[in-house]
PDB file of C-alpha atoms in Angstrom:
ATOM      1  CA  MET C   1      20.757   9.557   6.801  1.00 69.00           C
ATOM      2  CA  HIS C   2      17.892   8.745   9.266  1.00 81.00           C
ATOM      3  CA  TRP C   3      16.552   5.370   9.673  1.00 81.00           C
ATOM      4  CA  ASP C   4      12.882   6.586   9.016  1.00 83.00           C
ATOM      5  CA  ASP C   5      13.937   7.798   5.615  1.00 86.00           C
ATOM      6  CA  LEU C   6      15.362   4.254   5.262  1.00 87.00           C
ATOM      7  CA  ARG C   7      12.472   2.570   6.323  1.00 85.00           C
ATOM      8  CA  ILE C   8      10.164   4.604   3.809  1.00 87.00           C
ATOM      9  CA  PHE C   9      12.712   3.669   1.207  1.00 88.00           C
ATOM     10  CA  LEU C  10      12.706  -0.056   1.706  1.00 86.00           C
ATOM     11  CA  ALA C  11       8.996  -0.269   1.538  1.00 84.00           C
ATOM     12  CA  VAL C  12       8.984   1.400  -1.640  1.00 87.00           C
ATOM     13  CA  ALA C  13      11.784  -0.906  -2.697  1.00 86.00           C
ATOM     14  CA  ARG C  14       9.493  -4.129  -1.864  1.00 81.00           C
ATOM     15  CA  ASP C  15       6.271  -2.805  -3.191  1.00 81.00           C
ATOM     16  CA  GLY C  16       7.609  -1.234  -6.264  1.00 82.00           C
ATOM     17  CA  SER C  17       5.468   1.580  -5.909  1.00 84.00           C
ATOM     18  CA  ILE C  18       4.886   4.827  -3.923  1.00 86.00           C
ATOM     19  CA  SER C  19       1.198   4.188  -3.449  1.00 86.00           C
ATOM     20  CA  GLY C  20       1.858   0.781  -2.354  1.00 82.00           C
ATOM     21  CA  ALA C  21       4.423   2.039   0.358  1.00 83.00           C
ATOM     22  CA  ALA C  22       2.341   4.680   1.190  1.00 84.00           C
ATOM     23  CA  LYS C  23      -0.594   2.263   2.006  1.00 80.00           C
ATOM     24  CA  ARG C  24       1.504  -0.196   3.827  1.00 75.00           C
ATOM     25  CA  LEU C  25       3.197   2.656   5.981  1.00 79.00           C
ATOM     26  CA  ASN C  26       0.066   4.342   6.466  1.00 77.00           C
ATOM     27  CA  ILE C  27       1.144   7.746   5.590  1.00 86.00           C
ATOM     28  CA  GLN C  28       0.601  10.333   2.689  1.00 89.00           C
ATOM     29  CA  HIS C  29       1.574   9.544  -0.910  1.00 88.00           C
ATOM     30  CA  SER C  30       3.192  12.846  -1.002  1.00 89.00           C
ATOM     31  CA  THR C  31       5.263  12.375   2.080  1.00 90.00           C
ATOM     32  CA  VAL C  32       6.588   8.995   0.701  1.00 90.00           C
ATOM     33  CA  SER C  33       7.428  10.858  -2.819  1.00 90.00           C
ATOM     34  CA  ARG C  34       9.124  13.932  -0.747  1.00 90.00           C
ATOM     35  CA  ARG C  35      11.275  11.703   1.750  1.00 90.00           C
ATOM     36  CA  ILE C  36      12.725   9.642  -1.318  1.00 90.00           C
ATOM     37  CA  ARG C  37      13.638  12.832  -3.123  1.00 90.00           C
ATOM     38  CA  LEU C  38      15.494  14.042   0.127  1.00 89.00           C
ATOM     39  CA  LEU C  39      17.238  10.848   0.730  1.00 89.00           C
ATOM     40  CA  GLU C  40      18.150  11.070  -3.153  1.00 89.00           C
ATOM     41  CA  THR C  41      19.395  14.604  -2.289  1.00 90.00           C
ATOM     42  CA  GLN C  42      21.514  13.630   0.478  1.00 88.00           C
ATOM     43  CA  LEU C  43      23.003  10.794  -1.134  1.00 89.00           C
ATOM     44  CA  GLY C  44      23.802  12.792  -4.330  1.00 89.00           C
ATOM     45  CA  THR C  45      22.458   9.862  -6.515  1.00 91.00           C
ATOM     46  CA  ARG C  46      19.397   8.547  -8.185  1.00 91.00           C
ATOM     47  CA  LEU C  47      17.646   5.707  -6.034  1.00 90.00           C
ATOM     48  CA  ILE C  48      14.738   4.703  -8.172  1.00 89.00           C
ATOM     49  CA  GLU C  49      13.470   5.113 -11.787  1.00 88.00           C
ATOM     50  CA  ARG C  50       9.845   5.346 -12.977  1.00 82.00           C
ATOM     51  CA  LYS C  51       9.206   2.856 -15.544  1.00 79.00           C
ATOM     52  CA  LYS C  52       6.138   1.812 -17.176  1.00 73.00           C
ATOM     53  CA  SER C  53       5.946  -1.423 -15.142  1.00 72.00           C
ATOM     54  CA  GLY C  54       6.324   0.598 -12.086  1.00 72.00           C
ATOM     55  CA  TYR C  55       9.261   1.680 -10.065  1.00 81.00           C
ATOM     56  CA  GLU C  56      12.509   0.036 -10.363  1.00 86.00           C
ATOM     57  CA  LEU C  57      15.624   0.524  -8.300  1.00 89.00           C
ATOM     58  CA  THR C  58      19.037   1.776  -9.941  1.00 90.00           C
ATOM     59  CA  PRO C  59      22.158   0.313  -9.148  1.00 91.00           C
ATOM     60  CA  ALA C  60      22.609   2.522  -6.077  1.00 91.00           C
ATOM     61  CA  GLY C  61      19.427   1.837  -5.307  1.00 87.00           C
ATOM     62  CA  ASP C  62      19.720  -2.071  -5.142  1.00 89.00           C
ATOM     63  CA  GLU C  63      22.879  -1.405  -3.377  1.00 90.00           C
ATOM     64  CA  LEU C  64      20.995   0.888  -0.511  1.00 89.00           C
ATOM     65  CA  ARG C  65      18.226  -1.845  -0.279  1.00 87.00           C
ATOM     66  CA  MET C  66      20.647  -4.640   0.789  1.00 86.00           C
ATOM     67  CA  ALA C  67      22.349  -2.368   3.243  1.00 87.00           C
ATOM     68  CA  ALA C  68      18.948  -1.043   4.803  1.00 84.00           C
ATOM     69  CA  GLY C  69      17.985  -4.341   5.045  1.00 81.00           C
ATOM     70  CA  LYS C  70      20.806  -5.273   7.135  1.00 80.00           C
ATOM     71  CA  MET C  71      20.164  -2.337   9.284  1.00 82.00           C
ATOM     72  CA  GLU C  72      16.486  -3.400   9.468  1.00 76.00           C
ATOM     73  CA  LEU C  73      17.703  -6.739  11.005  1.00 72.00           C
ATOM     74  CA  GLU C  74      19.472  -5.041  13.865  1.00 74.00           C
ATOM     75  CA  VAL C  75      16.522  -2.980  14.468  1.00 72.00           C
ATOM     76  CA  LEU C  76      14.537  -5.790  14.759  1.00 67.00           C
ATOM     77  CA  GLU C  77      16.661  -7.650  17.266  1.00 66.00           C
ATOM     78  CA  VAL C  78      16.982  -4.761  19.594  1.00 69.00           C
ATOM     79  CA  GLU C  79      13.291  -4.101  19.393  1.00 63.00           C
ATOM     80  CA  GLY C  80      12.641  -8.025  20.200  1.00 58.00           C
ATOM     81  CA  ALA C  81      15.306  -7.588  23.195  1.00 60.00           C
ATOM     82  CA  LEU C  82      14.094  -4.364  24.786  1.00 60.00           C
ATOM     83  CA  GLY C  83      10.606  -4.814  23.781  1.00 54.00           C
ATOM     84  CA  GLY C  84      10.248  -7.969  26.115  1.00 53.00           C
ATOM     85  CA  GLN C  85      11.184  -6.110  29.091  1.00 54.00           C
ATOM     86  CA  GLU C  86       8.578  -3.585  28.630  1.00 56.00           C
ATOM     87  CA  ASP C  87       5.301  -3.822  30.745  1.00 60.00           C
ATOM     88  CA  ARG C  88       3.324  -1.345  28.587  1.00 66.00           C
ATOM     89  CA  VAL C  89       2.769  -3.086  25.320  1.00 82.00           C
ATOM     90  CA  ALA C  90       2.344  -0.846  22.534  1.00 84.00           C
ATOM     91  CA  GLY C  91       3.203  -0.113  18.678  1.00 85.00           C
ATOM     92  CA  GLU C  92       2.306  -1.191  15.291  1.00 86.00           C
ATOM     93  CA  LEU C  93       1.301  -4.810  14.661  1.00 90.00           C
ATOM     94  CA  ARG C  94       0.711  -6.004  11.032  1.00 89.00           C
ATOM     95  CA  VAL C  95      -1.008  -9.091  10.721  1.00 93.00           C
ATOM     96  CA  SER C  96      -1.642 -10.973   7.185  1.00 90.00           C
ATOM     97  CA  ALA C  97      -4.752 -13.563   6.961  1.00 93.00           C
ATOM     98  CA  ILE C  98      -6.676 -15.402   4.443  1.00 89.00           C
ATOM     99  CA  ASN C  99      -9.731 -13.393   3.239  1.00 88.00           C
ATOM    100  CA  ASN C 100     -12.250 -15.894   4.100  1.00 90.00           C
ATOM    101  CA  MET C 101     -11.250 -16.238   7.624  1.00 93.00           C
ATOM    102  CA  ALA C 102     -10.281 -12.568   8.000  1.00 92.00           C
ATOM    103  CA  SER C 103     -13.833 -11.161   7.260  1.00 89.00           C
ATOM    104  CA  SER C 104     -15.692 -13.848   9.167  1.00 92.00           C
ATOM    105  CA  VAL C 105     -14.472 -16.207  12.271  1.00 94.00           C
ATOM    106  CA  LEU C 106     -11.329 -14.028  12.734  1.00 96.00           C
ATOM    107  CA  MET C 107     -12.523 -10.681  12.963  1.00 96.00           C
ATOM    108  CA  PRO C 108     -14.280 -11.008  16.591  1.00 96.00           C
ATOM    109  CA  ILE C 109     -10.957 -12.370  17.663  1.00 96.00           C
ATOM    110  CA  PHE C 110      -8.906  -9.541  16.276  1.00 96.00           C
ATOM    111  CA  ALA C 111     -11.613  -7.188  17.640  1.00 96.00           C
ATOM    112  CA  GLY C 112     -11.162  -8.680  21.125  1.00 96.00           C
ATOM    113  CA  PHE C 113      -7.665  -8.279  20.933  1.00 96.00           C
ATOM    114  CA  SER C 114      -7.771  -4.683  19.980  1.00 96.00           C
ATOM    115  CA  GLU C 115      -9.973  -3.758  23.055  1.00 95.00           C
ATOM    116  CA  ALA C 116      -7.578  -5.859  25.486  1.00 94.00           C
ATOM    117  CA  TYR C 117      -4.541  -3.991  24.052  1.00 93.00           C
ATOM    118  CA  PRO C 118      -5.618  -0.537  23.078  1.00 93.00           C
ATOM    119  CA  ASP C 119      -2.126   0.752  22.492  1.00 92.00           C
ATOM    120  CA  ILE C 120      -1.561  -1.967  20.067  1.00 93.00           C
ATOM    121  CA  ARG C 121      -2.176  -0.412  16.595  1.00 91.00           C
ATOM    122  CA  LEU C 122      -3.404  -3.236  14.604  1.00 93.00           C
ATOM    123  CA  HIS C 123      -3.385  -3.582  11.096  1.00 91.00           C
ATOM    124  CA  VAL C 124      -4.964  -6.159   9.610  1.00 92.00           C
ATOM    125  CA  GLN C 125      -4.280  -7.138   5.887  1.00 87.00           C
ATOM    126  CA  VAL C 126      -5.787  -9.646   3.439  1.00 86.00           C
ATOM    127  CA  SER C 127      -3.673 -11.730   1.140  1.00 76.00           C
ATOM    128  CA  ASN C 128      -4.335 -15.135  -0.157  1.00 64.00           C
ATOM    129  CA  LYS C 129      -0.726 -15.289  -1.675  1.00 61.00           C
ATOM    130  CA  TYR C 130       2.893 -15.449  -0.093  1.00 56.00           C
ATOM    131  CA  VAL C 131       3.625 -12.654   1.960  1.00 60.00           C
ATOM    132  CA  SER C 132       7.317 -11.956   2.841  1.00 57.00           C
ATOM    133  CA  LEU C 133       7.862 -11.950   6.549  1.00 61.00           C
ATOM    134  CA  ALA C 134      11.620 -11.618   6.119  1.00 57.00           C
ATOM    135  CA  GLU C 135      11.005  -8.280   4.122  1.00 60.00           C
ATOM    136  CA  ARG C 136       8.411  -6.828   6.455  1.00 65.00           C
ATOM    137  CA  HIS C 137       5.199  -7.319   4.340  1.00 71.00           C
ATOM    138  CA  ALA C 138       3.663  -8.050   7.697  1.00 81.00           C
ATOM    139  CA  ASP C 139       4.659  -9.116  11.287  1.00 87.00           C
ATOM    140  CA  ILE C 140       2.635 -12.177  11.636  1.00 92.00           C
ATOM    141  CA  ALA C 141       1.132 -14.150   8.864  1.00 91.00           C
ATOM    142  CA  ILE C 142      -2.092 -16.593   9.737  1.00 93.00           C
ATOM    143  CA  ARG C 143      -1.917 -19.169   6.912  1.00 92.00           C
ATOM    144  CA  LEU C 144      -3.459 -22.525   6.007  1.00 91.00           C
ATOM    145  CA  THR C 145      -0.529 -24.915   5.357  1.00 90.00           C
ATOM    146  CA  ASN C 146       0.754 -28.320   6.299  1.00 90.00           C
ATOM    147  CA  THR C 147       4.177 -27.221   5.234  1.00 87.00           C
ATOM    148  CA  PRO C 148       5.272 -23.857   6.925  1.00 85.00           C
ATOM    149  CA  LEU C 149       8.744 -22.291   6.128  1.00 80.00           C
ATOM    150  CA  ASP C 150      11.572 -23.800   8.286  1.00 75.00           C
ATOM    151  CA  THR C 151      12.901 -20.021   8.279  1.00 74.00           C
ATOM    152  CA  LEU C 152       9.787 -19.031  10.299  1.00 82.00           C
ATOM    153  CA  VAL C 153       8.882 -19.438  14.153  1.00 86.00           C
ATOM    154  CA  GLY C 154       5.227 -20.850  14.147  1.00 87.00           C
ATOM    155  CA  THR C 155       2.471 -22.175  16.408  1.00 92.00           C
ATOM    156  CA  ARG C 156      -0.034 -24.638  14.881  1.00 94.00           C
ATOM    157  CA  LEU C 157      -3.390 -23.181  16.243  1.00 95.00           C
ATOM    158  CA  THR C 158      -5.496 -25.726  15.389  1.00 96.00           C
ATOM    159  CA  ASN C 159      -6.847 -28.331  12.344  1.00 96.00           C
ATOM    160  CA  VAL C 160      -9.099 -27.019   9.699  1.00 97.00           C
ATOM    161  CA  ALA C 161     -11.327 -29.606   8.038  1.00 97.00           C
ATOM    162  CA  SER C 162     -13.160 -29.396   4.678  1.00 96.00           C
ATOM    163  CA  ALA C 163     -16.204 -30.965   3.701  1.00 96.00           C
ATOM    164  CA  VAL C 164     -18.212 -30.987   0.250  1.00 96.00           C
ATOM    165  CA  TYR C 165     -21.512 -28.890   0.672  1.00 97.00           C
ATOM    166  CA  GLY C 166     -24.723 -27.906  -1.499  1.00 97.00           C
ATOM    167  CA  GLU C 167     -27.628 -25.552  -0.995  1.00 97.00           C
ATOM    168  CA  ARG C 168     -30.400 -27.653   0.880  1.00 96.00           C
ATOM    169  CA  ARG C 169     -32.813 -27.372  -1.612  1.00 96.00           C
ATOM    170  CA  TYR C 170     -30.477 -28.560  -4.261  1.00 96.00           C
ATOM    171  CA  LEU C 171     -29.477 -31.364  -2.026  1.00 96.00           C
ATOM    172  CA  GLU C 172     -33.165 -32.616  -1.589  1.00 95.00           C
ATOM    173  CA  GLY C 173     -33.810 -32.306  -5.089  1.00 94.00           C
ATOM    174  CA  LEU C 174     -30.761 -34.697  -6.096  1.00 92.00           C
ATOM    175  CA  ARG C 175     -32.062 -36.779  -3.385  1.00 90.00           C
ATOM    176  CA  ALA C 176     -35.466 -37.167  -5.101  1.00 92.00           C
ATOM    177  CA  SER C 177     -34.466 -37.205  -8.539  1.00 91.00           C
ATOM    178  CA  GLY C 178     -31.241 -39.539  -8.433  1.00 86.00           C
ATOM    179  CA  ALA C 179     -29.722 -36.836 -10.666  1.00 88.00           C
ATOM    180  CA  ARG C 180     -26.212 -36.767 -11.230  1.00 89.00           C
ATOM    181  CA  PRO C 181     -24.724 -33.678  -9.123  1.00 91.00           C
ATOM    182  CA  LEU C 182     -23.084 -30.760 -10.613  1.00 92.00           C
ATOM    183  CA  TRP C 183     -19.788 -29.372  -9.349  1.00 94.00           C
ATOM    184  CA  ILE C 184     -18.565 -25.695  -9.148  1.00 94.00           C
ATOM    185  CA  GLY C 185     -15.152 -25.097 -10.827  1.00 92.00           C
ATOM    186  CA  VAL C 186     -12.698 -23.599  -8.597  1.00 89.00           C
ATOM    187  CA  GLU C 187      -9.532 -21.703  -9.650  1.00 84.00           C
ATOM    188  CA  CYS C 188      -8.390 -20.419  -6.345  1.00 81.00           C
ATOM    189  CA  CYS C 189      -6.232 -22.506  -3.982  1.00 80.00           C
ATOM    190  CA  ALA C 190      -4.087 -25.439  -5.079  1.00 83.00           C
ATOM    191  CA  PHE C 191      -5.682 -27.978  -2.726  1.00 86.00           C
ATOM    192  CA  HIS C 192      -9.381 -26.956  -3.583  1.00 87.00           C
ATOM    193  CA  GLN C 193      -8.350 -27.540  -7.320  1.00 87.00           C
ATOM    194  CA  SER C 194      -6.897 -30.880  -6.393  1.00 89.00           C
ATOM    195  CA  TRP C 195      -9.581 -32.288  -4.594  1.00 92.00           C
ATOM    196  CA  THR C 196     -12.398 -30.853  -7.148  1.00 91.00           C
ATOM    197  CA  HIS C 197     -10.472 -32.507  -9.768  1.00 89.00           C
ATOM    198  CA  THR C 198     -10.475 -36.162  -7.786  1.00 89.00           C
ATOM    199  CA  ALA C 199     -14.070 -35.612  -6.923  1.00 89.00           C
ATOM    200  CA  CYS C 200     -15.228 -34.578 -10.378  1.00 86.00           C
ATOM    201  CA  PRO C 201     -12.488 -36.045 -12.791  1.00 77.00           C
ATOM    202  CA  ASP C 202     -14.471 -35.459 -16.027  1.00 79.00           C
ATOM    203  CA  HIS C 203     -14.213 -31.469 -15.547  1.00 74.00           C
ATOM    204  CA  ARG C 204     -17.875 -30.830 -16.458  1.00 81.00           C
ATOM    205  CA  HIS C 205     -17.973 -27.558 -14.865  1.00 85.00           C
ATOM    206  CA  SER C 206     -20.363 -24.577 -16.268  1.00 86.00           C
ATOM    207  CA  PHE C 207     -19.391 -22.200 -13.220  1.00 92.00           C
ATOM    208  CA  PHE C 208     -15.898 -21.139 -12.148  1.00 93.00           C
ATOM    209  CA  VAL C 209     -15.090 -19.046  -9.081  1.00 93.00           C
ATOM    210  CA  ASP C 210     -11.343 -18.208  -7.876  1.00 90.00           C
ATOM    211  CA  ASP C 211     -12.227 -17.360  -4.223  1.00 90.00           C
ATOM    212  CA  THR C 212     -13.727 -19.318  -1.317  1.00 92.00           C
ATOM    213  CA  LEU C 213     -16.071 -16.420  -0.604  1.00 93.00           C
ATOM    214  CA  LEU C 214     -17.403 -16.747  -4.061  1.00 95.00           C
ATOM    215  CA  THR C 215     -17.696 -20.413  -3.596  1.00 95.00           C
ATOM    216  CA  LEU C 216     -19.845 -20.095  -0.810  1.00 96.00           C
ATOM    217  CA  ALA C 217     -22.037 -17.507  -2.648  1.00 96.00           C
ATOM    218  CA  ALA C 218     -22.566 -19.746  -5.384  1.00 96.00           C
ATOM    219  CA  LEU C 219     -23.199 -22.643  -3.157  1.00 97.00           C
ATOM    220  CA  LYS C 220     -25.839 -20.737  -1.487  1.00 97.00           C
ATOM    221  CA  GLN C 221     -27.260 -19.960  -5.287  1.00 96.00           C
ATOM    222  CA  GLY C 222     -27.917 -23.839  -5.682  1.00 95.00           C
ATOM    223  CA  LEU C 223     -25.044 -23.834  -8.620  1.00 95.00           C
ATOM    224  CA  GLY C 224     -23.723 -27.201  -7.481  1.00 94.00           C
ATOM    225  CA  LEU C 225     -21.585 -28.994  -5.099  1.00 96.00           C
ATOM    226  CA  ALA C 226     -18.131 -27.515  -3.804  1.00 96.00           C
ATOM    227  CA  TYR C 227     -15.436 -27.934  -1.038  1.00 96.00           C
ATOM    228  CA  LEU C 228     -15.495 -25.557   1.692  1.00 96.00           C
ATOM    229  CA  PRO C 229     -13.928 -25.293   4.955  1.00 96.00           C
ATOM    230  CA  CYS C 230     -15.918 -26.495   7.764  1.00 96.00           C
ATOM    231  CA  PHE C 231     -15.745 -23.240   9.641  1.00 96.00           C
ATOM    232  CA  MET C 232     -17.642 -21.630   6.615  1.00 96.00           C
ATOM    233  CA  GLY C 233     -20.085 -24.400   5.447  1.00 96.00           C
ATOM    234  CA  ASP C 234     -21.316 -25.313   9.024  1.00 96.00           C
ATOM    235  CA  SER C 235     -21.828 -21.190   9.420  1.00 94.00           C
ATOM    236  CA  ALA C 236     -24.160 -21.069   6.200  1.00 95.00           C
ATOM    237  CA  GLU C 237     -27.626 -21.775   7.425  1.00 94.00           C
ATOM    238  CA  GLU C 238     -28.650 -22.458   3.492  1.00 96.00           C
ATOM    239  CA  LEU C 239     -25.943 -25.150   3.079  1.00 97.00           C
ATOM    240  CA  ALA C 240     -25.710 -28.889   4.200  1.00 96.00           C
ATOM    241  CA  ARG C 241     -22.844 -31.328   4.102  1.00 96.00           C
ATOM    242  CA  PHE C 242     -23.245 -33.582   1.143  1.00 95.00           C
ATOM    243  CA  ARG C 243     -19.998 -35.518   1.940  1.00 92.00           C
ATOM    244  CA  GLN C 244     -18.505 -35.621   5.557  1.00 93.00           C
ATOM    245  CA  PRO C 245     -14.828 -34.568   6.287  1.00 95.00           C
ATOM    246  CA  ASP C 246     -11.735 -36.492   5.226  1.00 95.00           C
ATOM    247  CA  PRO C 247      -8.916 -36.321   7.557  1.00 94.00           C
ATOM    248  CA  ILE C 248      -6.812 -36.782   4.410  1.00 94.00           C
ATOM    249  CA  HIS C 249      -8.155 -32.914   3.683  1.00 94.00           C
ATOM    250  CA  ASP C 250      -7.075 -31.371   7.224  1.00 96.00           C
ATOM    251  CA  LEU C 251      -4.932 -28.337   7.009  1.00 95.00           C
ATOM    252  CA  GLY C 252      -2.989 -26.563   9.728  1.00 95.00           C
ATOM    253  CA  LEU C 253      -3.631 -23.052  10.879  1.00 95.00           C
ATOM    254  CA  TRP C 254      -0.677 -21.503  11.502  1.00 94.00           C
ATOM    255  CA  LEU C 255       0.433 -18.224  13.216  1.00 95.00           C
ATOM    256  CA  LEU C 256       3.941 -17.479  11.604  1.00 92.00           C
ATOM    257  CA  TYR C 257       6.158 -14.693  12.370  1.00 89.00           C
ATOM    258  CA  HIS C 258      10.183 -13.872  11.632  1.00 81.00           C
ATOM    259  CA  PRO C 259      12.423 -15.385  14.493  1.00 82.00           C
ATOM    260  CA  ASP C 260      13.854 -11.823  15.047  1.00 77.00           C
ATOM    261  CA  LEU C 261      10.476 -10.833  16.262  1.00 82.00           C
ATOM    262  CA  ARG C 262      10.157 -13.958  18.835  1.00 79.00           C
ATOM    263  CA  ARG C 263      10.745 -11.624  21.755  1.00 80.00           C
ATOM    264  CA  THR C 264       8.535  -8.493  20.767  1.00 84.00           C
ATOM    265  CA  LYS C 265       5.893  -8.314  23.632  1.00 87.00           C
ATOM    266  CA  ARG C 266       3.154  -7.359  21.369  1.00 90.00           C
ATOM    267  CA  VAL C 267       3.890 -10.311  19.035  1.00 91.00           C
ATOM    268  CA  SER C 268       3.944 -12.330  22.107  1.00 91.00           C
ATOM    269  CA  VAL C 269       0.701 -11.235  23.070  1.00 94.00           C
ATOM    270  CA  PHE C 270      -1.177 -11.488  19.989  1.00 95.00           C
ATOM    271  CA  ARG C 271       0.062 -15.057  19.815  1.00 94.00           C
ATOM    272  CA  GLU C 272      -1.199 -15.778  23.197  1.00 95.00           C
ATOM    273  CA  HIS C 273      -4.652 -14.546  22.719  1.00 96.00           C
ATOM    274  CA  MET C 274      -4.913 -16.318  19.162  1.00 96.00           C
ATOM    275  CA  VAL C 275      -4.297 -19.581  20.618  1.00 95.00           C
ATOM    276  CA  ALA C 276      -6.664 -19.200  23.789  1.00 95.00           C
ATOM    277  CA  ARG C 277      -9.565 -17.888  21.230  1.00 95.00           C
ATOM    278  CA  ILE C 278      -9.140 -20.291  18.702  1.00 96.00           C
ATOM    279  CA  HIS C 279      -8.759 -23.201  21.298  1.00 95.00           C
ATOM    280  CA  ASP C 280     -12.463 -22.052  22.188  1.00 94.00           C
ATOM    281  CA  GLN C 281     -13.559 -22.636  18.764  1.00 94.00           C
ATOM    282  CA  ARG C 282     -11.872 -25.627  17.867  1.00 95.00           C
ATOM    283  CA  ALA C 283     -14.862 -27.618  17.150  1.00 95.00           C
ATOM    284  CA  LEU C 284     -16.007 -25.144  14.290  1.00 96.00           C
ATOM    285  CA  PHE C 285     -12.328 -25.549  12.657  1.00 96.00           C
ATOM    286  CA  GLU C 286     -12.340 -29.095  13.053  1.00 96.00           C
ATOM    287  CA  GLY C 287     -15.829 -29.640  11.587  1.00 95.00           C
ATOM    288  CA  ARG C 288     -16.896 -31.380  14.730  1.00 93.00           C
ATOM    289  CA  LEU C 289     -20.160 -29.252  15.435  1.00 91.00           C
ATOM    290  CA  PRO C 290     -23.162 -31.064  15.332  1.00 88.00           C
ATOM    291  CA  GLN C 291     -25.124 -31.499  12.097  1.00 81.00           C
ATOM    292  CA  PRO C 292     -28.514 -31.467  11.512  1.00 74.00           C
ATOM    293  CA  SER C 293     -30.292 -34.501   9.608  1.00 63.00           C
ATOM    294  CA  GLY C 294     -31.056 -34.449   6.054  1.00 52.00           C
ATOM    295  CA  PRO C 295     -29.502 -34.492   2.408  1.00 48.00           C
ATOM    296  CA  ALA C 296     -26.023 -34.875   3.965  1.00 48.00           C
ATOM    297  CA  SER C 297     -26.348 -38.567   3.486  1.00 45.00           C
ATOM    298  CA  LEU C 298     -26.521 -38.732  -0.345  1.00 52.00           C
ATOM    299  CA  GLY C 299     -22.535 -38.454  -0.634  1.00 51.00           C
ATOM    300  CA  PRO C 300     -20.473 -41.669   0.398  1.00 46.00           C
TER     301      PRO C 300
END
């Protein structure tokens, strides 16, 4: 058995599909299928079975998954020990970031890193859900949380403030009429749902969204009020604050990775790059940019 075959097998076992493993590893679907068949032939047993819900491991496959996972940890430890001694920084680096950041404020930072370290093949993956770093779904996760997992190594990059926003003309109309504001219903992250529930306890919503990028688009259409991170709301010219940031809504922006990668050079240079670039924009993340005067005074 070759480690590269086991690496492909682990990707299939974790994703539950050939296509998902191929996408994660950036190789052809046919290559993944062929390597799995070759591994099964070498071992003389079936490792995965096709089901209606996807691929499932056989008992032999589950046993190999556990053994291959232990081997992977050994490889990571060696990679970390030796990688920290290399002068030339190269290799694959997979970073998982939440969608609203990856597609906006973080993209110039990622681009700057790629230019500074052209030998590192940077893969940016978008996910707003839990990503298992222990199972190598990604090497690094950038997440908004105040309770990062104790099993991970992390760097708190900054605080991210949130405020209540509305479209400028909509807010001007509220100020002129004194009408009761409408709130956009959110069905995305738990903290936005909780904050909206507190601000609008009667749940009188006629429009719902399940992603903060959709919240931003709905706000621009004048559909009501909603919470947004200040790095999004303050960057949108069409919007103004209805209510100022409250520190109780602050969330930590964390860069997280597995302890076995702490000595890997490409992880450490990425961490240093992110710390420096985020520090340059702390005022934006923390909601401290100067705000124009206007209908923001409507809210308490």
